[in-house]
Amino acid sequence: MAVNPKYPEADAAAGFDLKAANFMLPVIYLLNANIEALAAKLGEKVETAPEFFHNTPVVIDLSGLPEGVGEAEFPLLVGLLRGYGMIPFGVRGGNPAQNAIAEALDLAILRDSYARKTKTADAATAADPAAVAAVLSATTQSDASPGVATVRRINSGFMLVTRPVRSGQRVYAAGGDLSITAAVSSGAELMADGNIHIYGPLRGRALAGMNGNLDARIFCLDLQAELVSIAGHYRVSEHIPKELRGVPVQIFLDQKILRIEKI
Amino acid sequence: MSRIIVITSGKGGVGKTTTSAALAMGLAQRGKRTVVIDFDVGLRNLDLIMGCERRVVYDFINVINQEANLNQALIRDKRCDHLYVLPASQTRDKGALSKEGVGRVLEELSQTYDFIVCDSPAGIEHGATMAMYYADDAIVVTNPEVSSVRDSDRMLGILSSKSRRAETNAEPIREFLLLTRYDPHRVESGEMLSVDDVQEILALNLLGIIPESKAVLTASNAGIPVILDRDSDAGQAYGDMVARYLGEEVPHRFLHAEKKGLLSRLFRG
Ligand SMILES: Nc1ncnc2c1ncn2[C@@H]1O[C@H](COP(=O)(O)OP(=O)(O)OP(=O)(O)O)[C@@H](O)[C@H]1O
Ligand SMILES: [Mg+2]
């Protein structure tokens, strides 16, 4: 957007030219809401070509998600992609609820006239042969129960939750810290772009630094978590040492390695 | 102002219908105008437990579809003047419960009744979400076992986001825990969770602990809400529950296997 010094004769008042250009971008087609399976597949793809995905802008296509699914899951995907070094920059084919969340995540909403509502994995690849389509078809979970998401764009810098976060509930503090002054049940999920503070037992999952912030931390009084993650670097409960369970801890990244420390 | 109370659970068969009948009868006996509604369309059995199955002519769905008016469908309890039953339909499918229709019926009932008790089907299917949507209070019925506690936890999450109160940002639904089928022997032997184990996960206002009791089956076979069996432990425990719901301070009983009588009353839960 800066004035190009090579062309001093260009109209100084305008300062820039606005032109349309076409870019070839990888598109990730989200076909269901099973983030775990998706993370595993994505991990495999990235392992095979880490350089290719590093700093690569990607678009997330939501048109293949069944109705009413994915409002809660796709912020997780964004965190995951950022954790793999990709730069998710926009979504397409989402419904208004999904678009609202995308906006909260600082993603662009791409109005794609080609995005069709009933895209299958095969059709998607065929329709977009030029794009490096990372079509991820994770196994469908037969969990029909709706995840209950609270997503809030934060202006004051943090979000406070004073009631217990129950199994199946998800809380996402987009753009800031999340503080919880009650218990977080097994099966509940906390997400924040900033730090997460839990003044009670953490029995569910906590994912801090969702927007790729490697400096984000998780603080909790009583760690019994199923999963903890900072900027996509995560650890599941079976890899959390016994002596760190049930005690106050902080969780952070040290040279991109997830560390859990007593406090 | 009438209050709408939903009796709910994640897991099935934990004692919701038994509790709905007991609560409704208990409130009515204290002079509160009370109606109890069966939301378990297709599997109705509230009318059996209330002992009015032979008097069912019209049902909840008929009223929602405006095929009958409320006065035609409501069944007055023969034992207590203040109590009415609105039975479910055995034949129609659950889809017949529309949000607008349910809302209209509850609105009309709230003109006349102090308490509207909604006996919900288990789980989070349509009938259950309809039963909880308009609730002011929720009694989450839980058995002292891991799967039931986990399902209750999930239910509480849904209650706090998928209700009219949540959607309109009104004061949240008041949530209460009722532990049922509590067997102190099995708790002591470690086969069942204790009250404290359950509360560590759920951390709710404990409305009561109903012991596992033969009186429950005997009463329901006879079509008599067990709260009317005052000699039984379960009947007394349900009596305490109603008192607590109405704000009285009553110590928890039937928590321990051996200690009976005065001593157990000294044990607060
Ligand atoms: N305290 C108790 N002691 C012994 N048996 C009980 C007790 N409470 C309930 N039961 C028995 O458990 C069974 C289920 O009870 P009930 O029908 O009240 O449960 P429910 O939660 O309404 O079930 P559903 O989910 O199918 O609607 C019945 O056979 C009942 O007699
Ligand atoms: Mg029932």
XYZ file of N, CA and C in Angstrom, chain A residues 143-148 163-169 183 185-187 201 203 224, chain B residues 124-125 150 153-158 160-162 172-173 175 200-204:
120
model
N -22.145 -38.440 16.772
C -22.609 -37.648 17.902
C -23.559 -36.576 17.393
N -24.856 -36.868 17.492
C -25.837 -35.960 16.916
C -26.111 -34.764 17.826
N -25.683 -34.861 19.068
C -26.023 -33.796 20.007
C -25.287 -32.522 19.641
N -26.001 -31.429 19.681
C -25.396 -30.185 19.258
C -24.392 -29.666 20.276
N -23.232 -29.279 19.822
C -22.286 -28.596 20.689
C -22.832 -27.199 20.964
N -22.614 -26.717 22.140
C -23.174 -25.439 22.513
C -22.034 -24.454 22.625
N -20.051 -19.098 35.648
C -20.813 -20.332 35.846
C -19.992 -21.525 35.357
N -20.276 -22.711 35.882
C -19.510 -23.876 35.426
C -19.660 -24.072 33.915
N -18.593 -24.493 33.270
C -18.669 -24.830 31.847
C -18.879 -26.340 31.784
N -20.038 -26.737 31.248
C -20.460 -28.134 31.308
C -20.020 -28.918 30.081
N -20.081 -30.219 30.223
C -19.763 -31.109 29.119
C -20.558 -30.710 27.875
N -19.896 -30.623 26.734
C -20.593 -30.266 25.501
C -20.618 -28.767 25.244
N -20.266 -27.973 26.235
C -20.244 -26.525 26.019
C -18.871 -26.094 25.547
N -15.858 -24.555 37.784
C -15.269 -25.784 37.266
C -15.516 -25.924 35.762
N -16.018 -28.874 33.137
C -16.289 -30.308 33.139
C -15.541 -31.040 32.045
N -15.380 -32.312 32.267
C -14.891 -33.191 31.227
C -15.859 -33.115 30.045
N -15.324 -32.946 28.847
C -16.183 -32.786 27.678
C -16.498 -31.335 27.348
N -11.263 -26.578 39.042
C -10.704 -27.730 38.341
C -10.937 -27.644 36.837
N -11.291 -30.020 33.928
C -11.427 -31.431 33.560
C -11.633 -31.605 32.056
N -6.823 -31.311 35.644
C -7.270 -32.692 35.406
C -7.686 -32.792 33.945
N -31.694 -35.368 24.818
C -31.742 -34.027 24.256
C -32.512 -34.018 22.950
N -33.392 -34.996 22.779
C -34.216 -35.018 21.575
C -35.297 -33.946 21.695
N -22.439 -37.791 34.292
C -21.894 -37.149 33.093
C -23.011 -36.627 32.197
N -24.456 -33.484 33.572
C -23.563 -32.368 33.325
C -23.820 -31.791 31.933
N -23.968 -32.687 30.980
C -24.221 -32.284 29.598
C -25.580 -31.583 29.489
N -26.545 -32.156 30.194
C -27.890 -31.582 30.217
C -27.855 -30.143 30.741
N -27.059 -29.930 31.782
C -26.960 -28.603 32.381
C -26.382 -27.608 31.383
N -25.440 -28.073 30.579
C -24.876 -27.210 29.555
C -25.937 -26.780 28.556
N -26.778 -27.719 28.185
C -27.812 -27.413 27.206
C -28.872 -26.507 27.832
N -28.443 -24.302 30.019
C -27.994 -22.920 30.177
C -27.825 -22.207 28.847
N -28.058 -22.911 27.745
C -27.956 -22.175 26.474
C -29.163 -22.333 25.561
N -29.942 -23.396 25.727
C -31.048 -23.602 24.787
C -32.405 -23.415 25.458
N -30.885 -16.623 34.467
C -30.803 -18.042 34.068
C -31.794 -18.929 34.827
N -32.078 -20.076 34.250
C -32.913 -21.080 34.901
C -32.275 -21.458 36.247
N -31.199 -24.052 38.748
C -30.914 -25.474 38.572
C -30.816 -26.175 39.927
N -18.954 -33.031 43.500
C -17.663 -32.563 43.028
C -17.727 -32.243 41.539
N -18.514 -33.025 40.820
C -18.667 -32.780 39.381
C -19.763 -31.759 39.112
N -20.902 -31.915 39.724
C -22.053 -31.104 39.334
C -22.163 -29.791 40.109
N -21.742 -29.790 41.368
C -21.774 -28.564 42.185
C -23.089 -27.809 42.041
N -24.175 -28.452 42.418
C -25.498 -27.833 42.267
C -26.185 -27.713 43.616
